PDB file of C-alpha atoms in Angstrom:
ATOM      1  CA  MET X   1     143.455 127.060  70.923  1.00  0.00           C
ATOM      2  CA  THR X   2     140.991 124.191  71.326  1.00  0.00           C
ATOM      3  CA  ASP X   3     142.028 120.629  72.155  1.00  0.00           C
ATOM      4  CA  ILE X   4     141.286 119.567  68.557  1.00  0.00           C
ATOM      5  CA  GLU X   5     143.417 122.395  67.172  1.00  0.00           C
ATOM      6  CA  THR X   6     146.221 121.461  69.560  1.00  0.00           C
ATOM      7  CA  ILE X   7     146.108 117.824  68.437  1.00  0.00           C
ATOM      8  CA  LYS X   8     146.165 118.868  64.779  1.00  0.00           C
ATOM      9  CA  ARG X   9     149.112 121.182  65.401  1.00  0.00           C
ATOM     10  CA  GLU X  10     151.015 118.469  67.263  1.00  0.00           C
ATOM     11  CA  GLN X  11     150.292 116.030  64.423  1.00  0.00           C
ATOM     12  CA  ALA X  12     151.488 118.539  61.816  1.00  0.00           C
ATOM     13  CA  ASP X  13     154.681 119.171  63.783  1.00  0.00           C
ATOM     14  CA  ARG X  14     155.276 115.435  64.135  1.00  0.00           C
ATOM     15  CA  ILE X  15     154.906 114.942  60.383  1.00  0.00           C
ATOM     16  CA  SER X  16     157.287 117.825  59.698  1.00  0.00           C
ATOM     17  CA  GLU X  17     159.875 116.319  62.036  1.00  0.00           C
ATOM     18  CA  ILE X  18     159.630 112.894  60.367  1.00  0.00           C
ATOM     19  CA  LEU X  19     160.067 114.516  56.943  1.00  0.00           C
ATOM     20  CA  THR X  20     163.165 116.466  57.955  1.00  0.00           C
ATOM     21  CA  GLY X  21     165.884 114.977  55.789  1.00  0.00           C
ATOM     22  CA  ALA X  22     163.363 113.201  53.534  1.00  0.00           C
ATOM     23  CA  VAL X  23     164.091 112.101  49.963  1.00  0.00           C
ATOM     24  CA  ASP X  24     161.374 111.882  47.315  1.00  0.00           C
ATOM     25  CA  PRO X  25     162.899 109.778  44.506  1.00  0.00           C
ATOM     26  CA  HIS X  26     159.952 109.865  42.109  1.00  0.00           C
ATOM     27  CA  VAL X  27     158.448 113.254  41.195  1.00  0.00           C
ATOM     28  CA  HIS X  28     156.768 114.350  37.957  1.00  0.00           C
ATOM     29  CA  SER X  29     157.540 118.060  37.927  1.00  0.00           C
ATOM     30  CA  GLY X  30     157.841 120.122  34.775  1.00  0.00           C
ATOM     31  CA  PRO X  31     158.418 121.340  32.172  1.00  0.00           C
ATOM     32  CA  SER X  32     157.155 118.267  30.366  1.00  0.00           C
ATOM     33  CA  ILE X  33     155.155 117.340  27.298  1.00  0.00           C
ATOM     34  CA  ALA X  34     152.485 116.392  29.849  1.00  0.00           C
ATOM     35  CA  GLN X  35     151.098 119.361  31.775  1.00  0.00           C
ATOM     36  CA  ARG X  36     152.443 119.557  35.300  1.00  0.00           C
ATOM     37  CA  ALA X  37     151.254 121.312  38.424  1.00  0.00           C
ATOM     38  CA  ILE X  38     154.709 122.486  39.491  1.00  0.00           C
ATOM     39  CA  ASP X  39     158.066 123.022  37.822  1.00  0.00           C
ATOM     40  CA  HIS X  40     161.433 121.741  39.002  1.00  0.00           C
ATOM     41  CA  LEU X  41     162.558 125.013  40.590  1.00  0.00           C
ATOM     42  CA  ASP X  42     159.383 125.680  42.544  1.00  0.00           C
ATOM     43  CA  LEU X  43     159.433 122.044  43.639  1.00  0.00           C
ATOM     44  CA  VAL X  44     162.885 122.429  45.177  1.00  0.00           C
ATOM     45  CA  LYS X  45     161.953 125.722  46.800  1.00  0.00           C
ATOM     46  CA  GLY X  46     159.014 124.131  48.589  1.00  0.00           C
ATOM     47  CA  LEU X  47     160.928 121.024  49.616  1.00  0.00           C
ATOM     48  CA  SER X  48     163.813 123.140  50.922  1.00  0.00           C
ATOM     49  CA  GLU X  49     161.420 125.008  53.182  1.00  0.00           C
ATOM     50  CA  ALA X  50     160.162 121.640  54.430  1.00  0.00           C
ATOM     51  CA  GLY X  51     163.673 120.397  55.180  1.00  0.00           C
ATOM     52  CA  PHE X  52     163.931 117.659  52.531  1.00  0.00           C
ATOM     53  CA  ALA X  53     167.424 116.382  51.797  1.00  0.00           C
ATOM     54  CA  ALA X  54     166.877 115.529  48.127  1.00  0.00           C
ATOM     55  CA  VAL X  55     164.457 114.910  45.289  1.00  0.00           C
ATOM     56  CA  VAL X  56     164.753 113.020  41.998  1.00  0.00           C
ATOM     57  CA  THR X  57     162.687 114.238  39.060  1.00  0.00           C
ATOM     58  CA  LYS X  58     161.300 111.760  36.551  1.00  0.00           C
ATOM     59  CA  ASP X  59     160.011 112.511  33.072  1.00  0.00           C
ATOM     60  CA  HIS X  60     158.810 109.776  30.742  1.00  0.00           C
ATOM     61  CA  ASP X  61     160.580 111.432  27.795  1.00  0.00           C
ATOM     62  CA  TYR X  62     163.795 113.143  28.861  1.00  0.00           C
ATOM     63  CA  ALA X  63     166.591 113.148  31.403  1.00  0.00           C
ATOM     64  CA  GLY X  64     166.374 116.315  33.498  1.00  0.00           C
ATOM     65  CA  THR X  65     169.979 116.248  34.647  1.00  0.00           C
ATOM     66  CA  MET X  66     170.944 119.520  32.956  1.00  0.00           C
ATOM     67  CA  THR X  67     168.060 121.373  34.546  1.00  0.00           C
ATOM     68  CA  ALA X  68     168.977 119.898  37.919  1.00  0.00           C
ATOM     69  CA  ALA X  69     172.574 121.058  37.464  1.00  0.00           C
ATOM     70  CA  LEU X  70     171.439 124.598  36.644  1.00  0.00           C
ATOM     71  CA  ILE X  71     169.229 124.762  39.717  1.00  0.00           C
ATOM     72  CA  ARG X  72     172.006 123.504  41.975  1.00  0.00           C
ATOM     73  CA  ALA X  73     174.492 125.978  40.478  1.00  0.00           C
ATOM     74  CA  HIS X  74     172.299 129.077  40.453  1.00  0.00           C
ATOM     75  CA  HIS X  75     170.330 128.514  43.664  1.00  0.00           C
ATOM     76  CA  PRO X  76     172.918 127.489  46.267  1.00  0.00           C
ATOM     77  CA  ASP X  77     170.559 128.803  48.943  1.00  0.00           C
ATOM     78  CA  LEU X  78     168.204 125.884  48.357  1.00  0.00           C
ATOM     79  CA  THR X  79     169.025 123.113  50.808  1.00  0.00           C
ATOM     80  CA  THR X  80     167.233 120.293  48.979  1.00  0.00           C
ATOM     81  CA  GLN X  81     169.501 118.676  46.410  1.00  0.00           C
ATOM     82  CA  ILE X  82     167.793 118.088  43.082  1.00  0.00           C
ATOM     83  CA  PHE X  83     168.774 115.159  40.875  1.00  0.00           C
ATOM     84  CA  SER X  84     167.158 113.581  37.851  1.00  0.00           C
ATOM     85  CA  SER X  85     166.883 110.297  36.016  1.00  0.00           C
ATOM     86  CA  ILE X  86     166.349 108.701  32.626  1.00  0.00           C
ATOM     87  CA  VAL X  87     163.410 106.583  31.470  1.00  0.00           C
ATOM     88  CA  LEU X  88     164.135 104.146  28.647  1.00  0.00           C
ATOM     89  CA  ASN X  89     161.169 105.002  26.457  1.00  0.00           C
ATOM     90  CA  ASN X  90     161.010 105.702  22.720  1.00  0.00           C
ATOM     91  CA  VAL X  91     162.211 109.305  22.876  1.00  0.00           C
ATOM     92  CA  VAL X  92     165.658 108.316  24.188  1.00  0.00           C
ATOM     93  CA  GLY X  93     165.860 105.311  21.874  1.00  0.00           C
ATOM     94  CA  GLY X  94     164.729 102.659  24.335  1.00  0.00           C
ATOM     95  CA  PHE X  95     167.646 100.570  25.586  1.00  0.00           C
ATOM     96  CA  ASN X  96     170.249 103.131  24.588  1.00  0.00           C
ATOM     97  CA  ALA X  97     173.494 102.597  26.492  1.00  0.00           C
ATOM     98  CA  PHE X  98     174.869 105.920  25.183  1.00  0.00           C
ATOM     99  CA  ALA X  99     171.929 107.815  26.704  1.00  0.00           C
ATOM    100  CA  VAL X 100     172.388 106.011  30.009  1.00  0.00           C
ATOM    101  CA  GLU X 101     176.105 106.806  30.049  1.00  0.00           C
ATOM    102  CA  HIS X 102     175.312 110.464  29.359  1.00  0.00           C
ATOM    103  CA  CYS X 103     172.792 110.539  32.189  1.00  0.00           C
ATOM    104  CA  ALA X 104     175.355 109.062  34.563  1.00  0.00           C
ATOM    105  CA  ALA X 105     178.013 111.549  33.426  1.00  0.00           C
ATOM    106  CA  THR X 106     175.656 114.426  34.242  1.00  0.00           C
ATOM    107  CA  ASP X 107     174.931 113.070  37.753  1.00  0.00           C
ATOM    108  CA  GLY X 108     171.733 111.161  36.999  1.00  0.00           C
ATOM    109  CA  ARG X 109     170.758 108.869  39.835  1.00  0.00           C
ATOM    110  CA  ILE X 110     168.125 106.435  38.498  1.00  0.00           C
ATOM    111  CA  VAL X 111     167.643 104.502  35.269  1.00  0.00           C
ATOM    112  CA  TRP X 112     164.036 103.483  34.751  1.00  0.00           C
ATOM    113  CA  LEU X 113     163.167 100.554  32.538  1.00  0.00           C
ATOM    114  CA  PRO X 114     160.438 101.403  29.992  1.00  0.00           C
ATOM    115  CA  THR X 115     157.253 102.941  31.333  1.00  0.00           C
ATOM    116  CA  LEU X 116     154.820 104.243  28.692  1.00  0.00           C
ATOM    117  CA  ALA X 117     156.579 102.107  26.061  1.00  0.00           C
ATOM    118  CA  ALA X 118     156.752  98.916  28.102  1.00  0.00           C
ATOM    119  CA  GLU X 119     154.876  96.043  26.486  1.00  0.00           C
ATOM    120  CA  ASN X 120     153.122  95.461  29.809  1.00  0.00           C
ATOM    121  CA  HIS X 121     152.101  99.138  30.085  1.00  0.00           C
ATOM    122  CA  LEU X 122     150.616  99.194  26.602  1.00  0.00           C
ATOM    123  CA  GLN X 123     148.625  96.024  27.325  1.00  0.00           C
ATOM    124  CA  TRP X 124     147.445  97.486  30.650  1.00  0.00           C
ATOM    125  CA  ALA X 125     146.512 100.823  29.048  1.00  0.00           C
ATOM    126  CA  ASN X 126     144.560  99.070  26.304  1.00  0.00           C
ATOM    127  CA  ALA X 127     142.703  96.906  28.831  1.00  0.00           C
ATOM    128  CA  THR X 128     141.851  99.814  31.142  1.00  0.00           C
ATOM    129  CA  GLY X 129     141.326 102.525  28.523  1.00  0.00           C
ATOM    130  CA  THR X 130     144.019 104.640  30.159  1.00  0.00           C
ATOM    131  CA  VAL X 131     145.512 107.474  28.103  1.00  0.00           C
ATOM    132  CA  HIS X 132     148.590 109.101  29.606  1.00  0.00           C
ATOM    133  CA  PRO X 133     148.732 112.918  29.330  1.00  0.00           C
ATOM    134  CA  ALA X 134     152.119 112.646  27.609  1.00  0.00           C
ATOM    135  CA  SER X 135     150.377 110.852  24.742  1.00  0.00           C
ATOM    136  CA  THR X 136     149.657 113.861  22.550  1.00  0.00           C
ATOM    137  CA  ALA X 137     149.455 114.679  18.860  1.00  0.00           C
ATOM    138  CA  LYS X 138     152.848 116.378  19.207  1.00  0.00           C
ATOM    139  CA  ILE X 139     154.659 113.040  19.051  1.00  0.00           C
ATOM    140  CA  ARG X 140     153.803 109.671  17.569  1.00  0.00           C
ATOM    141  CA  PRO X 141     152.135 107.071  19.820  1.00  0.00           C
ATOM    142  CA  ALA X 142     154.377 104.901  21.979  1.00  0.00           C
ATOM    143  CA  GLN X 143     155.805 101.815  20.346  1.00  0.00           C
ATOM    144  CA  ALA X 144     156.495  98.759  22.480  1.00  0.00           C
ATOM    145  CA  ILE X 145     160.110  98.259  23.553  1.00  0.00           C
ATOM    146  CA  PRO X 146     160.629  94.523  24.075  1.00  0.00           C
ATOM    147  CA  LEU X 147     162.914  93.085  26.718  1.00  0.00           C
ATOM    148  CA  PHE X 148     163.349  89.647  25.199  1.00  0.00           C
ATOM    149  CA  GLU X 149     164.331  88.075  21.909  1.00  0.00           C
ATOM    150  CA  ASP X 150     164.109  84.310  21.394  1.00  0.00           C
ATOM    151  CA  GLY X 151     163.398  83.912  25.093  1.00  0.00           C
ATOM    152  CA  LYS X 152     166.532  85.770  26.215  1.00  0.00           C
ATOM    153  CA  LEU X 153     167.173  89.328  27.318  1.00  0.00           C
ATOM    154  CA  ARG X 154     168.098  91.400  24.269  1.00  0.00           C
ATOM    155  CA  PRO X 155     171.771  92.408  23.909  1.00  0.00           C
ATOM    156  CA  GLU X 156     170.750  96.080  24.208  1.00  0.00           C
ATOM    157  CA  VAL X 157     169.231  95.350  27.617  1.00  0.00           C
ATOM    158  CA  LEU X 158     172.429  93.683  28.783  1.00  0.00           C
ATOM    159  CA  ASP X 159     174.493  96.640  27.552  1.00  0.00           C
ATOM    160  CA  VAL X 160     172.371  99.004  29.616  1.00  0.00           C
ATOM    161  CA  LEU X 161     172.684  96.785  32.694  1.00  0.00           C
ATOM    162  CA  ASP X 162     176.463  96.850  32.334  1.00  0.00           C
ATOM    163  CA  VAL X 163     176.459 100.650  32.169  1.00  0.00           C
ATOM    164  CA  VAL X 164     174.251 100.890  35.265  1.00  0.00           C
ATOM    165  CA  ALA X 165     176.588  98.528  37.100  1.00  0.00           C
ATOM    166  CA  ALA X 166     179.696 100.467  36.035  1.00  0.00           C
ATOM    167  CA  THR X 167     178.298 103.861  37.008  1.00  0.00           C
ATOM    168  CA  GLY X 168     176.607 102.887  40.282  1.00  0.00           C
ATOM    169  CA  MET X 169     173.206 104.301  39.382  1.00  0.00           C
ATOM    170  CA  ALA X 170     170.016 102.731  40.651  1.00  0.00           C
ATOM    171  CA  LEU X 171     167.902 100.584  38.340  1.00  0.00           C
ATOM    172  CA  ALA X 172     164.121 100.990  38.654  1.00  0.00           C
ATOM    173  CA  SER X 173     161.671  98.540  37.106  1.00  0.00           C
ATOM    174  CA  GLY X 174     159.341 101.129  35.565  1.00  0.00           C
ATOM    175  CA  HIS X 175     156.174  99.648  34.081  1.00  0.00           C
ATOM    176  CA  ILE X 176     157.414  96.256  32.945  1.00  0.00           C
ATOM    177  CA  HIS X 177     155.512  93.269  34.362  1.00  0.00           C
ATOM    178  CA  ALA X 178     156.555  91.937  37.760  1.00  0.00           C
ATOM    179  CA  SER X 179     157.471  88.591  36.211  1.00  0.00           C
ATOM    180  CA  GLU X 180     159.833  90.418  33.857  1.00  0.00           C
ATOM    181  CA  THR X 181     161.263  92.439  36.729  1.00  0.00           C
ATOM    182  CA  ARG X 182     162.294  89.250  38.492  1.00  0.00           C
ATOM    183  CA  ILE X 183     164.262  88.149  35.432  1.00  0.00           C
ATOM    184  CA  VAL X 184     165.871  91.540  34.769  1.00  0.00           C
ATOM    185  CA  PHE X 185     166.786  92.103  38.419  1.00  0.00           C
ATOM    186  CA  GLU X 186     168.313  88.629  38.699  1.00  0.00           C
ATOM    187  CA  GLU X 187     170.530  89.425  35.711  1.00  0.00           C
ATOM    188  CA  ALA X 188     171.242  92.879  37.121  1.00  0.00           C
ATOM    189  CA  ARG X 189     172.569  91.384  40.325  1.00  0.00           C
ATOM    190  CA  LYS X 190     174.773  88.973  38.378  1.00  0.00           C
ATOM    191  CA  ARG X 191     176.249  91.945  36.527  1.00  0.00           C
ATOM    192  CA  GLY X 192     177.018  93.872  39.703  1.00  0.00           C
ATOM    193  CA  ILE X 193     174.080  96.277  40.062  1.00  0.00           C
ATOM    194  CA  GLU X 194     173.639  96.953  43.766  1.00  0.00           C
ATOM    195  CA  ARG X 195     170.802  99.482  43.814  1.00  0.00           C
ATOM    196  CA  LEU X 196     167.411  98.166  42.704  1.00  0.00           C
ATOM    197  CA  ILE X 197     163.929  99.723  42.933  1.00  0.00           C
ATOM    198  CA  PHE X 198     160.690  97.850  42.278  1.00  0.00           C
ATOM    199  CA  THR X 199     158.325 100.538  40.983  1.00  0.00           C
ATOM    200  CA  HIS X 200     154.775 100.775  42.445  1.00  0.00           C
ATOM    201  CA  PRO X 201     153.993  97.049  42.849  1.00  0.00           C
ATOM    202  CA  GLU X 202     150.462  98.095  43.852  1.00  0.00           C
ATOM    203  CA  ASP X 203     149.456  99.120  40.331  1.00  0.00           C
ATOM    204  CA  ILE X 204     150.077  98.504  36.602  1.00  0.00           C
ATOM    205  CA  VAL X 205     152.817  95.875  36.983  1.00  0.00           C
ATOM    206  CA  GLY X 206     150.716  92.880  38.081  1.00  0.00           C
ATOM    207  CA  ALA X 207     152.728  92.015  41.175  1.00  0.00           C
ATOM    208  CA  THR X 208     151.778  89.179  43.501  1.00  0.00           C
ATOM    209  CA  VAL X 209     152.847  88.933  47.131  1.00  0.00           C
ATOM    210  CA  GLU X 210     155.294  86.241  46.039  1.00  0.00           C
ATOM    211  CA  ASP X 211     156.776  88.639  43.461  1.00  0.00           C
ATOM    212  CA  MET X 212     157.221  91.364  46.059  1.00  0.00           C
ATOM    213  CA  LYS X 213     158.953  89.096  48.540  1.00  0.00           C
ATOM    214  CA  ALA X 214     161.168  87.488  45.910  1.00  0.00           C
ATOM    215  CA  ILE X 215     162.250  90.851  44.511  1.00  0.00           C
ATOM    216  CA  ALA X 216     162.932  92.231  47.990  1.00  0.00           C
ATOM    217  CA  ASP X 217     165.034  89.126  48.681  1.00  0.00           C
ATOM    218  CA  MET X 218     167.220  90.188  45.727  1.00  0.00           C
ATOM    219  CA  GLY X 219     168.077  93.300  47.722  1.00  0.00           C
ATOM    220  CA  ALA X 220     165.611  95.593  45.971  1.00  0.00           C
ATOM    221  CA  TYR X 221     163.536  98.257  47.642  1.00  0.00           C
ATOM    222  CA  LEU X 222     159.797  98.202  47.007  1.00  0.00           C
ATOM    223  CA  GLU X 223     158.798 101.755  46.113  1.00  0.00           C
ATOM    224  CA  HIS X 224     155.154 102.566  46.823  1.00  0.00           C
ATOM    225  CA  SER X 225     153.569 105.544  45.107  1.00  0.00           C
ATOM    226  CA  LEU X 226     151.565 107.564  47.608  1.00  0.00           C
ATOM    227  CA  ALA X 227     149.529 108.908  44.689  1.00  0.00           C
ATOM    228  CA  TYR X 228     147.594 105.634  44.872  1.00  0.00           C
ATOM    229  CA  PHE X 229     146.943 105.833  48.615  1.00  0.00           C
ATOM    230  CA  VAL X 230     146.586 109.406  49.885  1.00  0.00           C
ATOM    231  CA  GLU X 231     143.073 110.780  50.178  1.00  0.00           C
ATOM    232  CA  GLY X 232     142.652 113.694  47.789  1.00  0.00           C
ATOM    233  CA  SER X 233     144.968 112.285  45.128  1.00  0.00           C
ATOM    234  CA  LYS X 234     143.218 111.924  41.800  1.00  0.00           C
ATOM    235  CA  PHE X 235     144.882 108.528  41.349  1.00  0.00           C
ATOM    236  CA  ARG X 236     143.803 107.086  44.705  1.00  0.00           C
ATOM    237  CA  ASN X 237     142.618 103.511  44.264  1.00  0.00           C
ATOM    238  CA  ARG X 238     143.941 101.941  47.475  1.00  0.00           C
ATOM    239  CA  THR X 239     143.062 102.249  51.161  1.00  0.00           C
ATOM    240  CA  ASN X 240     145.181 103.130  54.177  1.00  0.00           C
ATOM    241  CA  GLU X 241     144.936  99.534  55.322  1.00  0.00           C
ATOM    242  CA  GLU X 242     146.233  98.311  51.980  1.00  0.00           C
ATOM    243  CA  LEU X 243     149.326 100.498  52.327  1.00  0.00           C
ATOM    244  CA  ARG X 244     149.979  98.759  55.634  1.00  0.00           C
ATOM    245  CA  GLU X 245     149.601  95.367  53.965  1.00  0.00           C
ATOM    246  CA  PHE X 246     152.028  96.278  51.188  1.00  0.00           C
ATOM    247  CA  ILE X 247     154.630  97.579  53.642  1.00  0.00           C
ATOM    248  CA  ASP X 248     154.316  94.543  55.880  1.00  0.00           C
ATOM    249  CA  HIS X 249     155.020  92.132  53.021  1.00  0.00           C
ATOM    250  CA  VAL X 250     158.705  93.110  53.221  1.00  0.00           C
ATOM    251  CA  GLY X 251     158.882  95.497  56.201  1.00  0.00           C
ATOM    252  CA  PRO X 252     159.944  99.152  56.479  1.00  0.00           C
ATOM    253  CA  GLU X 253     163.561  98.078  55.996  1.00  0.00           C
ATOM    254  CA  ARG X 254     162.944  97.320  52.303  1.00  0.00           C
ATOM    255  CA  THR X 255     160.247  99.940  51.629  1.00  0.00           C
ATOM    256  CA  ILE X 256     160.444 103.381  50.027  1.00  0.00           C
ATOM    257  CA  LEU X 257     157.495 105.768  50.006  1.00  0.00           C
ATOM    258  CA  CYS X 258     157.539 108.305  47.167  1.00  0.00           C
ATOM    259  CA  SER X 259     154.961 110.843  46.065  1.00  0.00           C
ATOM    260  CA  ASP X 260     154.836 109.984  42.334  1.00  0.00           C
ATOM    261  CA  MET X 261     153.049 113.338  42.088  1.00  0.00           C
ATOM    262  CA  GLY X 262     153.336 116.629  40.230  1.00  0.00           C
ATOM    263  CA  GLN X 263     150.601 115.981  37.667  1.00  0.00           C
ATOM    264  CA  LEU X 264     148.216 118.766  36.730  1.00  0.00           C
ATOM    265  CA  GLY X 265     145.062 118.581  38.836  1.00  0.00           C
ATOM    266  CA  ASN X 266     146.665 116.519  41.580  1.00  0.00           C
ATOM    267  CA  MET X 267     147.991 117.506  44.979  1.00  0.00           C
ATOM    268  CA  LEU X 268     151.592 118.662  45.094  1.00  0.00           C
ATOM    269  CA  PRO X 269     154.368 116.199  45.978  1.00  0.00           C
ATOM    270  CA  LEU X 270     155.011 117.718  49.409  1.00  0.00           C
ATOM    271  CA  GLU X 271     151.333 117.463  50.302  1.00  0.00           C
ATOM    272  CA  GLY X 272     151.344 113.861  49.124  1.00  0.00           C
ATOM    273  CA  MET X 273     154.358 112.994  51.249  1.00  0.00           C
ATOM    274  CA  ARG X 274     152.772 114.594  54.300  1.00  0.00           C
ATOM    275  CA  GLY X 275     149.596 112.617  53.656  1.00  0.00           C
ATOM    276  CA  GLY X 276     151.594 109.404  53.365  1.00  0.00           C
ATOM    277  CA  VAL X 277     153.301 110.015  56.689  1.00  0.00           C
ATOM    278  CA  ALA X 278     149.903 110.674  58.287  1.00  0.00           C
ATOM    279  CA  ILE X 279     148.650 107.308  56.991  1.00  0.00           C
ATOM    280  CA  CYS X 280     151.696 105.543  58.420  1.00  0.00           C
ATOM    281  CA  ILE X 281     151.183 107.186  61.804  1.00  0.00           C
ATOM    282  CA  GLU X 282     147.526 106.165  61.765  1.00  0.00           C
ATOM    283  CA  GLN X 283     148.551 102.603  60.856  1.00  0.00           C
ATOM    284  CA  GLY X 284     150.798 102.375  63.905  1.00  0.00           C
ATOM    285  CA  TYR X 285     154.326 102.678  62.516  1.00  0.00           C
ATOM    286  CA  SER X 286     156.930 104.352  64.710  1.00  0.00           C
ATOM    287  CA  ASP X 287     158.484 107.668  63.719  1.00  0.00           C
ATOM    288  CA  GLU X 288     161.789 105.847  63.161  1.00  0.00           C
ATOM    289  CA  GLN X 289     160.182 103.308  60.815  1.00  0.00           C
ATOM    290  CA  ILE X 290     158.414 106.024  58.827  1.00  0.00           C
ATOM    291  CA  HIS X 291     161.580 108.110  58.525  1.00  0.00           C
ATOM    292  CA  LYS X 292     163.359 105.075  57.144  1.00  0.00           C
ATOM    293  CA  MET X 293     160.660 104.724  54.451  1.00  0.00           C
ATOM    294  CA  VAL X 294     160.586 108.415  53.463  1.00  0.00           C
ATOM    295  CA  ALA X 295     164.247 109.285  53.920  1.00  0.00           C
ATOM    296  CA  THR X 296     166.931 106.764  54.828  1.00  0.00           C
ATOM    297  CA  ASN X 297     166.159 104.032  52.296  1.00  0.00           C
ATOM    298  CA  ALA X 298     165.786 106.388  49.347  1.00  0.00           C
ATOM    299  CA  ALA X 299     168.971 108.247  50.334  1.00  0.00           C
ATOM    300  CA  GLU X 300     170.828 104.948  50.233  1.00  0.00           C
ATOM    301  CA  VAL X 301     169.445 103.805  46.891  1.00  0.00           C
ATOM    302  CA  ILE X 302     170.285 107.067  45.073  1.00  0.00           C
ATOM    303  CA  GLY X 303     173.791 107.148  46.504  1.00  0.00           C
ATOM    304  CA  LEU X 304     173.535 109.923  49.071  1.00  0.00           C
ATOM    305  CA  THR X 305     174.759 107.605  51.821  1.00  0.00           C
ATOM    306  CA  GLY X 306     176.767 104.440  51.988  1.00  0.00           C
TER     307      GLY X 306
END
């Protein structure tokens, strides 16, 4: 084995060690109305072989908790725990407290504020010409789900926040604007929500550095989607150095790195996570700091620890 091959092998082993016990809390596996590169079962098989502790699946249109329960029940040999989540888009009725309660009762771990139906997302998609693969002729186009009425959070939003607080699930900001996230998260904290996730501040949501720091100061984790950073991802629009800048705004202690992968034509989530760890090594973070960002913090926010 040449010196270069030895270095590559040592690097690969180091990445594998860092990812032992990892948690990917944001994966777009299938089945889905949008075509996916991998389904939930094959996802868990691959992550189990890699030593991941857990994964949370996310679909813009349905809560995958029943599928997760079936996989856990019928494949006890798989060591990666699979959980799911609910996204408050049109298909589930937007801010539907009944749907959130059902998700919690079936062991859902994250409630996402609107994504494809967020007013901010629709404005961003219109401005950029972005068409999401879930936007098909099979269902009607997304209709905006507002957060506010007469300058105040709508009663339906408050009902959902109360359910999240009562059930202990995590609340993720989805694709609402960063300025809206600050308002919702402030109310969430008042109502007793302890687990908060600021979704990919690097894209779509219009976050400033001030937004990121203020939201982290509320006790939220900033979740960065490696799909925007890892070379080879079809969504890459950021550099390795920019990932370092985003992390350093709040530090590894308040940072989660997720794949946000599983889309057709993109690298698989495990490959994305390995690429993200490689970037962090190259940017000078310690193995302990990286493990915190790919494992410990996400485990805490989805209720695996603490």
